[in-house]
mmCIF file of C-alpha atoms in Angstrom:
data_model
loop_
_atom_site.group_PDB
_atom_site.id
_atom_site.type_symbol
_atom_site.label_atom_id
_atom_site.label_comp_id
_atom_site.label_asym_id
_atom_site.label_seq_id
_atom_site.Cartn_x
_atom_site.Cartn_y
_atom_site.Cartn_z
ATOM 1 C CA MET K 39 12.261 -3.699 -0.380
ATOM 2 C CA PRO K 40 10.980 -6.922 -2.017
ATOM 3 C CA ALA K 41 9.112 -6.217 -5.311
ATOM 4 C CA LEU K 42 6.307 -8.691 -4.286
ATOM 5 C CA GLY K 43 4.507 -7.543 -1.114
ATOM 6 C CA PHE K 44 1.532 -8.923 1.043
ATOM 7 C CA GLY K 45 -1.082 -6.417 1.730
ATOM 8 C CA THR K 46 -2.834 -6.702 5.055
ATOM 9 C CA LEU K 47 -6.173 -5.076 4.327
ATOM 10 C CA ILE K 48 -8.239 -7.912 5.680
ATOM 11 C CA PRO K 49 -11.269 -6.963 7.880
ATOM 12 C CA ASP K 50 -11.696 -10.449 9.574
ATOM 13 C CA LEU K 51 -9.015 -10.485 12.395
ATOM 14 C CA ASN K 52 -8.733 -14.300 12.433
ATOM 15 C CA LEU K 53 -8.271 -14.386 8.731
ATOM 16 C CA THR K 54 -5.664 -11.603 8.979
ATOM 17 C CA VAL K 55 -3.604 -13.898 11.226
ATOM 18 C CA SER K 56 -3.835 -17.081 9.027
ATOM 19 C CA ALA K 57 -3.358 -15.253 5.776
ATOM 20 C CA THR K 58 -0.260 -13.450 7.034
ATOM 21 C CA ARG K 59 1.218 -16.589 8.221
ATOM 22 C CA ASP K 60 0.414 -18.365 4.930
ATOM 23 C CA ALA K 61 2.069 -15.464 2.957
ATOM 24 C CA LEU K 62 5.188 -15.735 4.963
ATOM 25 C CA GLN K 63 5.215 -19.535 4.413
ATOM 26 C CA ALA K 64 4.811 -19.097 0.781
ATOM 27 C CA GLY K 65 7.786 -16.768 0.572
ATOM 28 C CA PHE K 66 6.511 -13.250 0.906
ATOM 29 C CA ARG K 67 8.814 -11.109 2.944
ATOM 30 C CA HIS K 68 7.372 -7.666 2.527
ATOM 31 C CA PHE K 69 4.256 -6.911 4.642
ATOM 32 C CA ASP K 70 2.255 -3.854 4.329
ATOM 33 C CA ALA K 71 0.126 -2.716 7.226
ATOM 34 C CA ALA K 72 -1.716 0.518 8.388
ATOM 35 C CA GLU K 73 -3.157 1.738 11.702
ATOM 36 C CA ARG K 74 -6.472 2.415 9.740
ATOM 37 C CA TYR K 75 -6.844 -1.314 9.001
ATOM 38 C CA ARG K 76 -7.348 -1.868 12.690
ATOM 39 C CA ASN K 77 -5.471 -5.239 12.539
ATOM 40 C CA GLU K 78 -1.888 -4.336 13.266
ATOM 41 C CA SER K 79 -1.842 -6.419 16.355
ATOM 42 C CA GLN K 80 -2.937 -9.510 14.460
ATOM 43 C CA VAL K 81 -0.365 -8.879 11.628
ATOM 44 C CA GLY K 82 2.385 -8.528 14.438
ATOM 45 C CA GLU K 83 1.249 -11.759 16.143
ATOM 46 C CA ALA K 84 1.345 -13.572 12.735
ATOM 47 C CA LEU K 85 4.758 -12.349 11.830
ATOM 48 C CA GLN K 86 6.328 -13.145 15.147
ATOM 49 C CA ASP K 87 4.824 -16.764 15.150
ATOM 50 C CA GLY K 88 5.584 -17.263 11.559
ATOM 51 C CA MET K 89 9.195 -16.119 11.817
ATOM 52 C CA ALA K 90 9.861 -18.290 14.812
ATOM 53 C CA ALA K 91 8.415 -21.295 12.937
ATOM 54 C CA LEU K 92 10.498 -20.603 9.825
ATOM 55 C CA GLY K 93 13.777 -19.657 11.677
ATOM 56 C CA LEU K 94 13.611 -16.067 10.217
ATOM 57 C CA LYS K 95 15.209 -12.967 11.716
ATOM 58 C CA ARG K 96 13.816 -9.498 11.807
ATOM 59 C CA GLU K 97 16.129 -8.487 9.059
ATOM 60 C CA ASP K 98 14.666 -11.111 6.884
ATOM 61 C CA ILE K 99 11.446 -9.257 6.514
ATOM 62 C CA PHE K 100 10.370 -5.827 5.361
ATOM 63 C CA VAL K 101 7.554 -4.204 7.249
ATOM 64 C CA THR K 102 5.593 -1.041 6.223
ATOM 65 C CA THR K 103 2.741 0.705 8.058
ATOM 66 C CA LYS K 104 0.939 4.017 7.666
ATOM 67 C CA LEU K 105 0.121 7.229 9.430
ATOM 68 C CA TRP K 106 -3.684 7.744 9.392
ATOM 69 C CA ASN K 107 -5.347 11.126 8.405
ATOM 70 C CA SER K 108 -6.610 12.005 11.939
ATOM 71 C CA ASN K 109 -2.813 12.015 13.154
ATOM 72 C CA HIS K 110 -1.356 14.444 10.697
ATOM 73 C CA ARG K 111 -0.590 17.040 13.158
ATOM 74 C CA PRO K 112 3.219 17.020 13.897
ATOM 75 C CA GLU K 113 2.717 16.577 17.488
ATOM 76 C CA ARG K 114 0.598 13.394 16.905
ATOM 77 C CA VAL K 115 2.930 11.612 14.450
ATOM 78 C CA ARG K 116 5.470 10.147 16.961
ATOM 79 C CA PRO K 117 2.783 8.720 19.281
ATOM 80 C CA ALA K 118 0.916 7.219 16.315
ATOM 81 C CA PHE K 119 4.162 5.750 15.028
ATOM 82 C CA GLU K 120 5.038 4.290 18.470
ATOM 83 C CA ALA K 121 1.568 2.952 18.885
ATOM 84 C CA SER K 122 1.825 1.080 15.447
ATOM 85 C CA LEU K 123 5.204 -0.326 16.512
ATOM 86 C CA GLU K 124 3.871 -1.676 19.769
ATOM 87 C CA ARG K 125 0.979 -3.364 17.953
ATOM 88 C CA LEU K 126 3.192 -4.875 15.343
ATOM 89 C CA LYS K 127 5.561 -5.987 18.090
ATOM 90 C CA LEU K 128 8.537 -4.423 16.435
ATOM 91 C CA THR K 129 11.278 -2.049 17.591
ATOM 92 C CA HIS K 130 11.838 -0.280 14.258
ATOM 93 C CA LEU K 131 10.098 0.128 10.873
ATOM 94 C CA ASP K 132 11.499 -0.367 7.382
ATOM 95 C CA LEU K 133 9.011 2.105 5.745
ATOM 96 C CA TYR K 134 6.398 4.505 7.158
ATOM 97 C CA LEU K 135 3.862 6.087 4.779
ATOM 98 C CA ILE K 136 1.541 8.999 5.093
ATOM 99 C CA HIS K 137 -1.703 6.905 4.225
ATOM 100 C CA THR K 138 -3.317 9.701 2.371
ATOM 101 C CA PRO K 139 -2.389 13.378 1.730
ATOM 102 C CA TYR K 140 -5.654 14.511 3.459
ATOM 103 C CA ALA K 141 -5.594 15.731 7.081
ATOM 104 C CA PHE K 142 -8.801 14.953 9.112
ATOM 105 C CA GLN K 143 -9.779 16.520 12.282
ATOM 106 C CA PRO K 144 -7.181 15.317 14.851
ATOM 107 C CA GLY K 145 -8.286 12.891 17.511
ATOM 108 C CA ASP K 146 -9.109 9.201 18.059
ATOM 109 C CA ASN K 147 -12.087 9.141 15.762
ATOM 110 C CA GLN K 148 -10.635 7.860 12.469
ATOM 111 C CA ASP K 149 -13.584 8.977 10.383
ATOM 112 C CA PRO K 150 -14.733 12.306 11.801
ATOM 113 C CA ARG K 151 -17.982 13.519 10.265
ATOM 114 C CA ASP K 152 -20.216 16.480 10.764
ATOM 115 C CA ALA K 153 -24.027 16.375 11.291
ATOM 116 C CA SER K 154 -24.501 16.062 7.581
ATOM 117 C CA GLY K 155 -22.177 13.167 7.238
ATOM 118 C CA ASN K 156 -19.312 15.075 5.616
ATOM 119 C CA VAL K 157 -15.717 14.397 6.534
ATOM 120 C CA ILE K 158 -14.281 17.021 8.785
ATOM 121 C CA TYR K 159 -11.001 18.092 7.348
ATOM 122 C CA ASP K 160 -8.075 19.735 9.247
ATOM 123 C CA THR K 161 -7.276 22.854 7.163
ATOM 124 C CA ASP K 162 -4.660 24.180 9.691
ATOM 125 C CA ILE K 163 -2.129 21.589 8.774
ATOM 126 C CA THR K 164 -0.181 21.093 5.522
ATOM 127 C CA LEU K 165 1.234 17.998 3.953
ATOM 128 C CA VAL K 166 4.737 19.420 4.303
ATOM 129 C CA ASP K 167 4.196 19.921 8.084
ATOM 130 C CA THR K 168 3.476 16.309 8.301
ATOM 131 C CA TRP K 169 6.263 15.151 6.181
ATOM 132 C CA LYS K 170 8.758 17.029 8.402
ATOM 133 C CA ALA K 171 7.511 15.085 11.326
ATOM 134 C CA LEU K 172 8.152 11.874 9.476
ATOM 135 C CA GLU K 173 11.548 13.076 8.555
ATOM 136 C CA SER K 174 12.484 13.336 12.226
ATOM 137 C CA LEU K 175 11.594 9.707 12.679
ATOM 138 C CA VAL K 176 14.357 8.817 10.033
ATOM 139 C CA ASP K 177 16.814 11.199 11.799
ATOM 140 C CA GLN K 178 16.202 9.506 15.000
ATOM 141 C CA GLY K 179 16.684 5.934 13.501
ATOM 142 C CA ARG K 180 13.196 4.873 14.141
ATOM 143 C CA CYS K 181 12.507 3.927 10.591
ATOM 144 C CA ASN K 182 14.570 3.428 7.580
ATOM 145 C CA ALA K 183 12.594 5.191 4.902
ATOM 146 C CA ILE K 184 9.339 7.330 4.424
ATOM 147 C CA GLY K 185 6.949 7.725 1.707
ATOM 148 C CA LEU K 186 3.328 8.429 0.594
ATOM 149 C CA SER K 187 0.174 6.593 -0.222
ATOM 150 C CA ASP K 188 -2.954 7.425 -2.309
ATOM 151 C CA ILE K 189 -1.403 10.617 -3.704
ATOM 152 C CA THR K 190 -1.469 12.102 -7.190
ATOM 153 C CA LEU K 191 1.422 13.454 -9.193
ATOM 154 C CA GLU K 192 -0.053 16.975 -8.729
ATOM 155 C CA LYS K 193 0.420 16.681 -5.007
ATOM 156 C CA LEU K 194 3.508 14.619 -4.928
ATOM 157 C CA ALA K 195 5.665 16.937 -7.131
ATOM 158 C CA PRO K 196 5.607 19.945 -4.720
ATOM 159 C CA LEU K 197 6.054 17.793 -1.675
ATOM 160 C CA TYR K 198 9.097 16.123 -3.268
ATOM 161 C CA ASP K 199 10.667 19.673 -4.014
ATOM 162 C CA ALA K 200 10.027 20.755 -0.530
ATOM 163 C CA ALA K 201 11.239 17.541 1.155
ATOM 164 C CA ARG K 202 14.612 17.393 2.943
ATOM 165 C CA ILE K 203 14.481 13.544 2.985
ATOM 166 C CA LYS K 204 12.993 12.550 -0.327
ATOM 167 C CA PRO K 205 10.122 9.964 -0.487
ATOM 168 C CA ALA K 206 11.407 6.557 -1.012
ATOM 169 C CA VAL K 207 7.993 4.962 -1.967
ATOM 170 C CA VAL K 208 4.794 6.107 -3.380
ATOM 171 C CA GLN K 209 1.850 3.573 -2.870
ATOM 172 C CA VAL K 210 -1.077 4.007 -5.371
ATOM 173 C CA GLU K 211 -3.793 1.949 -7.129
ATOM 174 C CA SER K 212 -2.326 0.592 -10.287
ATOM 175 C CA HIS K 213 -3.326 -2.148 -12.703
ATOM 176 C CA PRO K 214 -3.846 -2.333 -16.606
ATOM 177 C CA TYR K 215 -6.936 -0.238 -16.220
ATOM 178 C CA LEU K 216 -5.107 2.422 -14.195
ATOM 179 C CA PRO K 217 -1.466 2.221 -15.305
ATOM 180 C CA GLU K 218 -0.436 5.639 -13.852
ATOM 181 C CA ASP K 219 2.084 5.942 -16.629
ATOM 182 C CA GLU K 220 2.979 9.652 -15.899
ATOM 183 C CA LEU K 221 3.347 9.095 -12.080
ATOM 184 C CA LEU K 222 5.512 6.014 -12.825
ATOM 185 C CA GLN K 223 7.798 7.986 -15.205
ATOM 186 C CA PHE K 224 8.197 10.694 -12.512
ATOM 187 C CA CYS K 225 9.000 8.063 -9.841
ATOM 188 C CA LYS K 226 11.561 6.475 -12.083
ATOM 189 C CA GLU K 227 13.224 9.877 -12.702
ATOM 190 C CA LYS K 228 13.394 10.679 -9.031
ATOM 191 C CA SER K 229 14.502 7.177 -7.839
ATOM 192 C CA ILE K 230 11.173 6.546 -6.007
ATOM 193 C CA ILE K 231 9.557 3.102 -5.979
ATOM 194 C CA LEU K 232 5.970 3.012 -7.173
ATOM 195 C CA LEU K 233 4.195 0.462 -5.065
ATOM 196 C CA ALA K 234 1.002 -0.760 -6.739
ATOM 197 C CA PHE K 235 -1.919 -1.762 -4.714
ATOM 198 C CA ALA K 236 -5.066 -3.580 -6.242
ATOM 199 C CA PRO K 237 -2.750 -4.944 -9.002
ATOM 200 C CA LEU K 238 -5.491 -7.604 -9.642
ATOM 201 C CA GLY K 239 -8.255 -5.186 -9.756
ATOM 202 C CA HIS K 240 -9.539 -5.717 -6.186
ATOM 203 C CA GLY K 241 -11.879 -8.459 -7.182
ATOM 204 C CA ALA K 242 -13.842 -6.017 -9.440
ATOM 205 C CA ARG K 243 -16.277 -7.940 -11.797
ATOM 206 C CA PRO K 244 -15.814 -7.370 -14.697
ATOM 207 C CA GLY K 245 -12.155 -6.355 -14.077
ATOM 208 C CA PRO K 246 -8.526 -6.995 -15.151
ATOM 209 C CA LEU K 247 -8.694 -10.639 -14.054
ATOM 210 C CA GLU K 248 -11.480 -11.295 -16.611
ATOM 211 C CA ASP K 249 -10.012 -9.070 -19.370
ATOM 212 C CA PRO K 250 -9.825 -11.118 -22.638
ATOM 213 C CA VAL K 251 -6.372 -9.963 -23.259
ATOM 214 C CA ILE K 252 -5.249 -11.206 -19.786
ATOM 215 C CA THR K 253 -7.077 -14.485 -20.057
ATOM 216 C CA GLN K 254 -5.724 -15.112 -23.560
ATOM 217 C CA ILE K 255 -2.052 -14.397 -22.441
ATOM 218 C CA ALA K 256 -2.553 -16.630 -19.402
ATOM 219 C CA THR K 257 -3.679 -19.561 -21.530
ATOM 220 C CA ARG K 258 -0.728 -18.953 -23.927
ATOM 221 C CA VAL K 259 1.938 -18.962 -21.279
ATOM 222 C CA GLY K 260 0.517 -21.500 -18.917
ATOM 223 C CA LYS K 261 -0.211 -19.199 -15.981
ATOM 224 C CA THR K 262 -3.325 -17.790 -14.259
ATOM 225 C CA PRO K 263 -4.704 -14.407 -14.977
ATOM 226 C CA ALA K 264 -3.488 -13.250 -11.565
ATOM 227 C CA GLN K 265 0.040 -14.424 -12.262
ATOM 228 C CA VAL K 266 0.011 -12.622 -15.567
ATOM 229 C CA LEU K 267 -1.192 -9.309 -13.976
ATOM 230 C CA LEU K 268 1.469 -9.561 -11.213
ATOM 231 C CA ALA K 269 4.237 -10.268 -13.694
ATOM 232 C CA TRP K 270 3.222 -7.314 -15.820
ATOM 233 C CA ALA K 271 3.333 -5.018 -12.730
ATOM 234 C CA ILE K 272 6.809 -6.178 -11.853
ATOM 235 C CA GLN K 273 8.221 -6.119 -15.267
ATOM 236 C CA ARG K 274 7.108 -2.527 -15.927
ATOM 237 C CA GLY K 275 9.175 -1.450 -12.986
ATOM 238 C CA THR K 276 6.777 -1.312 -10.095
ATOM 239 C CA ALA K 277 6.609 -3.223 -6.838
ATOM 240 C CA LEU K 278 3.187 -4.503 -5.858
ATOM 241 C CA LEU K 279 0.964 -5.595 -2.984
ATOM 242 C CA THR K 280 -1.400 -8.493 -3.289
ATOM 243 C CA THR K 281 -3.628 -9.924 -0.537
ATOM 244 C CA PRO K 282 -4.177 -13.722 -1.067
ATOM 245 C CA LYS K 283 -6.430 -15.133 1.752
ATOM 246 C CA SER K 284 -5.553 -18.755 1.610
ATOM 247 C CA ALA K 285 -2.316 -20.845 1.322
ATOM 248 C CA ASP K 286 -3.085 -21.933 -2.105
ATOM 249 C CA ARG K 287 -3.627 -18.404 -3.280
ATOM 250 C CA ALA K 288 -0.429 -17.172 -1.539
ATOM 251 C CA GLN K 289 1.520 -19.896 -3.459
ATOM 252 C CA GLU K 290 -0.088 -18.897 -6.786
ATOM 253 C CA ASN K 291 0.627 -15.168 -6.201
ATOM 254 C CA PHE K 292 4.149 -15.772 -5.302
ATOM 255 C CA ASN K 293 4.808 -18.127 -8.100
ATOM 256 C CA ILE K 294 5.253 -15.691 -11.082
ATOM 257 C CA SER K 295 7.642 -15.657 -13.956
ATOM 258 C CA PRO K 296 8.436 -13.171 -16.674
ATOM 259 C CA LEU K 297 6.155 -12.543 -19.563
ATOM 260 C CA PRO K 298 7.386 -12.424 -23.190
ATOM 261 C CA GLN K 299 7.606 -8.949 -24.606
ATOM 262 C CA GLU K 300 4.743 -9.361 -26.939
ATOM 263 C CA ALA K 301 2.507 -10.182 -23.899
ATOM 264 C CA LEU K 302 3.648 -7.011 -22.223
ATOM 265 C CA ASP K 303 2.930 -4.962 -25.409
ATOM 266 C CA GLU K 304 -0.662 -6.426 -25.555
ATOM 267 C CA ILE K 305 -1.361 -5.568 -22.022
ATOM 268 C CA ASN K 306 -0.037 -2.008 -22.462
ATOM 269 C CA ARG K 307 -2.470 -1.572 -25.490
ATOM 270 C CA ILE K 308 -5.538 -2.227 -23.294
ATOM 271 C CA GLU K 309 -7.615 0.850 -23.560
ATOM 272 C CA THR K 310 -10.076 0.379 -20.604
ATOM 273 C CA ARG K 311 -9.579 3.023 -17.846
ATOM 274 C CA GLU K 312 -11.167 2.706 -14.390
ATOM 275 C CA ARG K 313 -10.237 3.792 -11.027
ATOM 276 C CA LEU K 314 -11.614 1.491 -8.353
ATOM 277 C CA ASN K 315 -10.814 3.496 -5.251
ATOM 278 C CA ASN K 316 -11.544 7.220 -5.006
ATOM 279 C CA VAL K 317 -9.312 7.731 -1.971
ATOM 280 C CA VAL K 318 -6.980 9.983 -3.917
ATOM 281 C CA ASN K 319 -9.713 12.593 -4.172
ATOM 282 C CA THR K 320 -11.168 12.500 -0.715
ATOM 283 C CA GLY K 321 -8.887 10.800 1.699
ATOM 284 C CA VAL K 322 -11.723 8.328 2.557
ATOM 285 C CA PRO K 323 -10.535 4.744 1.750
ATOM 286 C CA GLY K 324 -12.822 2.985 -0.662
ATOM 287 C CA PHE K 325 -11.913 -0.618 0.507
ATOM 288 C CA ILE K 326 -12.365 -0.119 4.169
ATOM 289 C CA PRO K 327 -16.050 -0.311 5.606
ATOM 290 C CA ARG K 328 -16.982 2.623 7.946
ATOM 291 C CA LYS K 329 -17.497 1.753 11.599
ATOM 292 C CA PRO K 330 -16.919 3.426 14.967
ATOM 293 C CA SER K 331 -13.331 3.615 16.148
ATOM 294 C CA ALA K 332 -12.302 1.163 18.795
#
């Protein structure tokens, strides 16, 4: 799995297509999708057209997508997986993730709510039940690896112990304001890749991109604050996802180079702590606007 990945959480469908093509053109080869983003078809279209234009083969790219909360019941996993593959125009998947460890009421409504507006959870299913269904996809040769997203160490550790096929990847929010050091150490010990999303702080203002430590390092090394943050993420041993929405931004985010050790040490001493997405506590994605399911 390439350490530098392109995340496809882009609400605008036309922009999804152009941004994905631009990322492919810039050199990105890892593409992270999800059924919950409601744009897998556009990602698939962009990848097919982009690979044809660049003369790339399927094995030249790495594609991830995710199982949504309303499909956690074992009997729903395979149909959801196949539907994602069809939308992405692929015959197999490199990595399939459980999008969050929270099971929602099963059905086509991705955001089930009661009359008071509270999420309706499915308490009759466990994370291990869902994981076993993902293991069967690997057994059948339908995907190469499986993992989890938006999960805490508290929930990951028992799942890891119970798993027959161990998680290959754990995708969580991580940046200098949320370094997830304990989770990263666990992942390194268990040979799990920690895949950081929102490595630039998801546009938060003020946020990591405007942190004086980051901006001063950027000036010293002749890079942009974004390039500094992405380099830090890779050098500390994580993979990452970034979502540039223009060709210029894609080139900027792909053109990163190692930071000197003193710069890494400065970033590691940043004391600000902030989580931008509360999804790990509720299963409700903080970066995806609510709207009726299609």
